[in-house]
Short mmCIF file of C-alpha atoms in Angstrom, two decimals:
data_model
loop_
_atom_site.label_atom_id
_atom_site.label_comp_id
_atom_site.label_asym_id
_atom_site.label_seq_id
_atom_site.Cartn_x
_atom_site.Cartn_y
_atom_site.Cartn_z
CA MET V 1 1.98 15.84 -3.78
CA SER V 2 5.08 15.75 -4.23
CA ASN V 3 8.87 16.07 -2.22
CA LYS V 4 11.50 16.35 -5.15
CA ASN V 5 14.06 15.78 -1.90
CA ASN V 6 13.22 12.01 -2.10
CA SER V 7 12.19 11.70 -5.70
CA ILE V 8 9.10 10.14 -4.46
CA GLU V 9 5.95 11.28 -5.84
CA PHE V 10 1.93 11.09 -5.39
CA SER V 11 0.08 10.03 -7.73
CA LYS V 12 -2.75 12.96 -8.02
CA SER V 13 -5.53 12.34 -5.74
CA THR V 14 -9.43 11.15 -6.69
CA MET V 15 -12.27 11.99 -4.27
CA ILE V 16 -14.18 8.57 -3.62
CA SER V 17 -17.54 8.63 -2.16
CA VAL V 18 -17.65 5.81 0.65
CA ASN V 19 -20.07 6.23 4.24
CA ASN V 20 -21.85 9.70 2.92
CA ILE V 21 -18.70 11.68 2.69
CA GLU V 22 -16.23 11.98 0.16
CA LEU V 23 -12.40 11.05 1.01
CA GLU V 24 -9.41 12.37 -1.00
CA VAL V 25 -7.59 9.30 -1.98
CA PHE V 26 -3.83 8.63 -3.01
CA GLU V 27 -3.51 5.48 -5.11
CA ALA V 28 -0.66 3.85 -5.54
CA GLY V 29 0.27 0.02 -7.67
CA LYS V 30 -2.92 -0.70 -9.47
CA GLU V 31 -1.02 -3.14 -11.11
CA ASN V 32 -0.55 -5.14 -8.47
CA LYS V 33 -5.11 -5.99 -7.10
CA GLY V 34 -4.81 -8.32 -4.92
CA LYS V 35 -2.52 -7.36 -1.95
CA PRO V 36 -4.09 -4.39 -0.85
CA ILE V 37 -2.84 -2.33 1.77
CA VAL V 38 -3.99 1.19 3.66
CA LEU V 39 -2.16 3.62 5.12
CA CYS V 40 -3.97 5.69 8.05
CA HIS V 41 -2.46 8.92 9.89
CA GLY V 42 -2.34 10.70 13.17
CA PHE V 43 -3.02 13.99 13.70
CA PRO V 44 -2.05 16.59 12.34
CA GLU V 45 -0.86 14.63 9.17
CA ASN V 46 -1.68 12.94 6.80
CA ALA V 47 -1.20 10.88 3.32
CA PHE V 48 2.06 12.42 2.99
CA SER V 49 2.81 11.68 6.22
CA TRP V 50 3.71 7.83 4.25
CA ARG V 51 5.34 9.82 1.61
CA PHE V 52 8.69 7.24 2.50
CA GLN V 53 6.49 3.74 2.58
CA ILE V 54 4.65 4.28 -0.91
CA THR V 55 6.34 3.40 -3.86
CA GLU V 56 8.82 0.63 -1.63
CA LEU V 57 5.75 -0.78 -0.68
CA VAL V 58 4.79 -1.03 -4.24
CA LYS V 59 7.40 -2.47 -5.30
CA ALA V 60 6.95 -5.58 -2.67
CA GLY V 61 4.38 -5.89 -4.57
CA TYR V 62 1.55 -4.54 -2.79
CA HIS V 63 -2.21 -2.06 -4.26
CA VAL V 64 -0.73 0.89 -1.40
CA ILE V 65 -4.40 3.05 -0.90
CA VAL V 66 -3.41 6.02 1.39
CA PRO V 67 -6.90 8.77 2.23
CA ASN V 68 -6.77 11.43 3.59
CA GLN V 69 -9.53 10.59 6.23
CA ARG V 70 -12.40 12.87 7.18
CA GLY V 71 -11.49 15.92 8.70
CA TYR V 72 -8.38 15.78 6.64
CA GLY V 73 -7.44 17.27 3.11
CA LYS V 74 -9.88 18.01 0.68
CA SER V 75 -12.21 14.69 2.31
CA SER V 76 -14.72 16.11 4.13
CA CYS V 77 -14.98 17.89 7.01
CA PRO V 78 -18.54 17.46 8.32
CA THR V 79 -19.67 19.90 11.39
CA GLU V 80 -21.32 17.61 13.71
CA ILE V 81 -18.78 16.63 16.32
CA THR V 82 -20.27 13.02 16.36
CA GLU V 83 -19.68 12.56 12.97
CA TYR V 84 -15.99 11.56 13.94
CA ASP V 85 -16.82 9.03 16.94
CA ILE V 86 -14.92 5.50 15.88
CA LYS V 87 -18.17 3.72 14.18
CA HIS V 88 -18.28 6.60 11.21
CA LEU V 89 -13.90 6.56 11.38
CA THR V 90 -13.72 2.82 10.05
CA GLY V 91 -17.13 2.88 8.66
CA ASP V 92 -14.83 4.91 5.95
CA LEU V 93 -11.53 2.32 5.76
CA ILE V 94 -14.73 -0.23 5.69
CA ALA V 95 -16.41 1.72 2.61
CA LEU V 96 -13.10 2.07 0.92
CA LEU V 97 -12.48 -1.49 1.10
CA ASP V 98 -16.17 -1.86 -0.54
CA HIS V 99 -15.19 0.26 -3.25
CA PHE V 100 -12.18 -1.62 -3.73
CA GLY V 101 -13.60 -4.56 -4.09
CA TYR V 102 -11.86 -5.55 -1.32
CA GLU V 103 -12.97 -8.16 1.24
CA LYS V 104 -10.09 -7.45 3.60
CA ALA V 105 -6.48 -5.50 3.37
CA THR V 106 -3.28 -5.31 5.70
CA PHE V 107 -3.06 -2.18 7.52
CA ILE V 108 -0.68 0.32 8.69
CA GLY V 109 -1.56 3.13 11.09
CA HIS V 110 0.94 5.82 13.17
CA ASP V 111 -0.77 8.00 16.21
CA TRP V 112 -4.36 8.36 16.10
CA GLY V 113 -4.04 6.15 12.52
CA ALA V 114 -3.11 3.44 14.37
CA ASN V 115 -6.01 3.91 17.29
CA ILE V 116 -8.06 4.00 14.41
CA VAL V 117 -6.60 0.00 13.29
CA TRP V 118 -7.01 -0.99 16.66
CA SER V 119 -11.12 -0.25 17.13
CA LEU V 120 -11.40 -1.40 13.13
CA ALA V 121 -10.04 -5.05 14.69
CA LEU V 122 -12.44 -5.00 17.02
CA LEU V 123 -15.60 -3.95 15.02
CA HIS V 124 -14.68 -5.62 11.91
CA PRO V 125 -12.89 -8.31 12.42
CA LYS V 126 -12.85 -10.31 9.82
CA ARG V 127 -12.16 -7.56 7.02
CA VAL V 128 -8.54 -6.64 8.53
CA HIS V 129 -5.62 -8.94 7.40
CA LYS V 130 -2.42 -7.80 9.29
CA ILE V 131 -1.22 -4.57 11.35
CA ILE V 132 0.83 -3.24 11.42
CA ASN V 133 0.55 -0.16 14.42
CA LEU V 134 3.61 3.30 14.81
CA ALA V 135 3.97 5.07 18.13
CA LEU V 136 0.20 4.34 20.00
CA PRO V 137 0.50 1.06 21.19
CA TYR V 138 -3.21 -0.43 21.74
CA GLN V 139 -5.18 1.60 24.50
CA GLU V 140 -7.41 -1.23 26.20
CA ARG V 141 -10.65 0.45 27.60
CA GLY V 142 -10.73 1.01 31.89
CA GLU V 143 -13.39 1.26 33.95
CA LYS V 144 -13.71 4.98 33.31
CA PRO V 145 -14.41 6.88 29.63
CA TRP V 146 -10.90 7.99 28.65
CA ILE V 147 -11.04 12.38 29.11
CA GLU V 148 -12.67 11.54 32.78
CA TRP V 149 -9.84 9.08 33.11
CA MET V 150 -7.06 11.42 31.46
CA GLU V 151 -8.41 14.77 33.13
CA GLU V 152 -8.59 12.79 36.76
CA ILE V 153 -4.21 12.19 35.97
CA PHE V 154 -2.94 14.72 34.19
CA GLY V 155 -5.45 17.64 34.92
CA ALA V 156 -7.29 20.45 32.47
CA ASP V 157 -4.12 21.52 31.14
CA ASN V 158 -3.43 18.12 29.01
CA TYR V 159 -4.39 18.52 25.62
CA PHE V 160 -6.62 15.83 24.88
CA VAL V 161 -8.74 17.08 27.91
CA HIS V 162 -9.04 20.91 26.82
CA PHE V 163 -9.61 19.68 23.11
CA ASN V 164 -12.76 18.44 24.85
CA ARG V 165 -14.04 20.45 27.50
CA GLN V 166 -12.96 23.73 25.51
CA VAL V 167 -14.31 23.52 22.78
CA GLY V 168 -13.30 25.51 20.03
CA VAL V 169 -10.49 27.24 21.93
CA ALA V 170 -7.48 25.65 20.68
CA ASP V 171 -8.72 24.82 17.40
CA ALA V 172 -9.04 29.04 16.32
CA ILE V 173 -5.39 29.35 17.73
CA LEU V 174 -3.96 26.40 15.88
CA ASP V 175 -6.09 28.31 12.63
CA GLU V 176 -4.09 30.76 13.40
CA ASN V 177 -0.73 30.09 13.36
CA LYS V 178 -0.63 27.14 10.73
CA SER V 179 2.78 27.13 9.78
CA GLN V 180 3.96 28.11 13.06
CA PHE V 181 2.26 25.22 14.84
CA LEU V 182 3.85 22.88 12.20
CA GLY V 183 7.08 24.33 11.93
CA ASN V 184 7.03 23.87 15.97
CA LEU V 185 5.82 20.03 16.10
CA PHE V 186 7.73 18.60 13.61
CA ARG V 187 11.22 18.57 14.93
CA LYS V 188 13.27 15.62 15.93
CA ASN V 189 16.14 15.49 18.92
CA ILE V 190 15.07 17.67 21.22
CA PRO V 191 16.18 18.58 24.45
CA PRO V 192 15.15 17.21 27.45
CA THR V 193 13.73 20.35 29.23
CA MET V 194 10.75 20.51 31.76
CA PRO V 195 7.09 20.81 30.22
CA GLU V 196 5.60 24.61 30.75
CA PRO V 197 2.78 25.03 32.49
CA GLY V 198 0.03 26.10 29.83
CA MET V 199 -1.56 23.51 27.21
CA LEU V 200 1.27 21.91 24.90
CA MET V 201 -0.50 22.52 20.76
CA ILE V 202 -1.58 25.83 21.83
CA ASN V 203 1.94 26.43 23.21
CA LEU V 204 3.15 25.38 20.51
CA ALA V 205 1.02 27.85 18.15
CA LYS V 206 2.47 29.66 19.97
CA ALA V 207 5.88 30.03 20.57
CA GLU V 208 8.23 32.19 18.33
CA LYS V 209 11.45 29.35 18.81
CA SER V 210 11.24 26.09 17.83
CA LEU V 211 13.14 23.28 19.96
CA GLY V 212 15.34 20.60 18.24
CA GLU V 213 15.77 19.80 14.96
CA PRO V 214 12.94 20.00 11.93
CA ILE V 215 12.19 16.48 10.59
CA MET V 216 11.28 17.54 7.48
CA SER V 217 12.18 19.93 4.14
CA GLU V 218 10.56 23.73 4.36
CA SER V 219 8.74 22.11 1.21
CA GLU V 220 7.31 19.11 3.73
CA LEU V 221 6.14 21.19 5.66
CA ALA V 222 4.54 23.50 2.77
CA VAL V 223 2.49 20.85 1.95
CA TYR V 224 1.23 20.61 5.63
CA VAL V 225 0.96 24.28 5.46
CA SER V 226 -1.23 24.15 2.45
CA ALA V 227 -3.11 20.94 3.69
CA PHE V 228 -4.19 22.91 6.66
CA GLU V 229 -5.22 25.60 4.83
CA THR V 230 -8.03 24.33 2.93
CA SER V 231 -9.11 21.54 6.38
CA GLY V 232 -8.77 24.27 8.62
CA PHE V 233 -7.37 21.68 12.46
CA THR V 234 -11.48 21.01 13.94
CA GLY V 235 -11.87 17.86 12.17
CA GLY V 236 -9.13 16.54 12.83
CA ILE V 237 -9.79 17.41 16.80
CA ASN V 238 -12.71 16.15 17.07
CA TRP V 239 -11.42 12.86 16.62
CA TYR V 240 -10.27 13.96 20.41
CA ARG V 241 -13.93 14.77 20.86
CA ASN V 242 -14.87 11.34 20.09
CA LEU V 243 -13.23 9.73 22.59
CA ASP V 244 -15.63 9.15 26.21
CA ARG V 245 -17.97 8.56 23.38
CA ASN V 246 -15.81 5.50 21.91
CA TRP V 247 -15.44 4.54 24.89
CA HIS V 248 -19.48 4.06 25.16
CA LEU V 249 -19.40 2.46 21.30
CA LEU V 250 -16.84 -0.58 22.46
CA ALA V 251 -18.24 -1.51 26.03
CA ASP V 252 -19.50 -4.68 24.49
CA LEU V 253 -16.48 -6.06 22.42
CA ASN V 254 -14.46 -8.38 22.77
CA PRO V 255 -11.15 -6.36 24.18
CA ILE V 256 -8.88 -9.60 22.10
CA ILE V 257 -7.23 -9.31 19.25
CA GLN V 258 -5.93 -11.85 17.60
CA HIS V 259 -4.63 -10.66 14.30
CA PRO V 260 -0.68 -10.48 13.10
CA THR V 261 0.70 -7.76 14.01
CA LEU V 262 3.78 -5.76 14.40
CA MET V 263 4.02 -2.94 16.69
CA ILE V 264 7.41 -0.27 16.10
CA TYR V 265 7.39 2.22 18.31
CA GLY V 266 10.05 5.05 18.68
CA GLU V 267 12.61 5.37 21.62
CA GLN V 268 12.93 8.80 22.44
CA ASP V 269 8.88 8.97 21.79
CA MET V 270 6.84 10.91 24.71
CA ILE V 271 4.19 8.17 24.11
CA PRO V 272 4.88 4.84 26.84
CA LYS V 273 5.32 2.06 25.66
CA SER V 274 2.71 -0.67 26.52
CA GLU V 275 3.05 -3.22 29.33
CA LYS V 276 0.63 -5.05 28.56
CA LEU V 277 0.11 -5.27 24.47
CA THR V 278 0.63 -9.02 24.13
CA ASP V 279 -2.59 -9.34 26.69
CA PHE V 280 -4.84 -7.78 24.02
CA VAL V 281 -2.81 -8.91 21.17
CA PRO V 282 -1.40 -12.17 21.54
CA ASN V 283 0.65 -12.63 18.35
CA ALA V 284 2.22 -8.56 17.59
CA GLU V 285 6.20 -8.64 17.86
CA VAL V 286 7.51 -5.49 18.87
CA ILE V 287 10.76 -3.61 17.72
CA SER V 288 12.40 -0.17 18.19
CA LEU V 289 13.88 2.33 16.96
CA ASP V 290 15.91 4.97 17.69
CA CYS V 291 13.60 8.02 16.91
CA GLY V 292 11.05 10.29 18.15
CA HIS V 293 7.09 9.85 17.62
CA CYS V 294 7.22 10.72 13.55
CA ILE V 295 8.87 7.60 13.53
CA GLN V 296 8.45 6.63 9.32
CA GLN V 297 9.34 9.77 8.83
CA GLU V 298 12.13 10.73 11.00
CA LYS V 299 13.43 6.68 10.30
CA PRO V 300 11.63 6.10 7.19
CA GLU V 301 15.02 3.36 5.65
CA GLU V 302 14.58 1.56 8.93
CA THR V 303 10.93 1.97 8.71
CA ASN V 304 10.39 0.52 5.40
CA GLN V 305 12.88 -2.52 6.32
CA ALA V 306 10.67 -3.38 9.16
CA ILE V 307 7.66 -3.31 7.79
CA LEU V 308 9.17 -5.31 4.68
CA GLU V 309 10.87 -7.79 7.00
CA TRP V 310 7.25 -8.36 8.97
CA LEU V 311 5.04 -8.00 5.72
CA GLU V 312 7.75 -10.77 3.90
CA HIS V 313 7.31 -13.60 7.32
CA HIS V 314 4.31 -13.03 7.77
CA ASN V 315 3.25 -13.56 3.51
CA VAL V 316 0.03 -16.07 3.40
#
């Protein structure tokens, strides 16, 4: 992975056996052994989404570990849906820490990666040092399983619901239209319009005209397209298909996260800010940047500044 436009080069990936699978892992800053920071991507992304952050974190003295998580890139893509539940996904990260000989690390997550980091702090609190999450705030466990609740509130066309109720349908359409789907998804400054009827992700895959402006260059987008030509979309979508299972798996855990936390929102993101964040994450600090959902790619310099200043302030 490389991006000629910003002169940041990814090192070659390494395949690492963890948790009964293989993870494709990018690593930088080995000379900073002892200060680990793990970057967790979202959907439909991969390690390349952190290309602007890696060099700056290395300069700040961190050993940066960036996996393509299960279902992505060259990492294993198990066929069983249940192998993408929260215990497997957080277990992969714990096994990655064990591989590198670390008791704990600071974790940075974006989108689905943020959800994994929140869950990691609940399931394995002693393995987490600090948390920085982008776009997705902590989602408290309500009285109803998440997909059941979403179906009641948002209906059958909501893409979370659709992924679960019509297994395989969206996967096939996204796979058939990889370049068009990703090109239409990774946009910014999209004019406000009424949402079209139908399922958002399928609409994006089929739309021949893009709205707004591209977030990345054609060469950068090609890295994503190439990665999904290897993995397909089913593995990543299977993360969604475990949300109700995860709801059950998290039932008996203390829902309060005590770790020092930075939450970064995009002001133009469709995901709403949490009004209850500090009820569940009492040591969270919150900042917002003037951008959409893909915060670290849309506003890399501002994101880096926010992350590095917070890490320096909490350097204990």
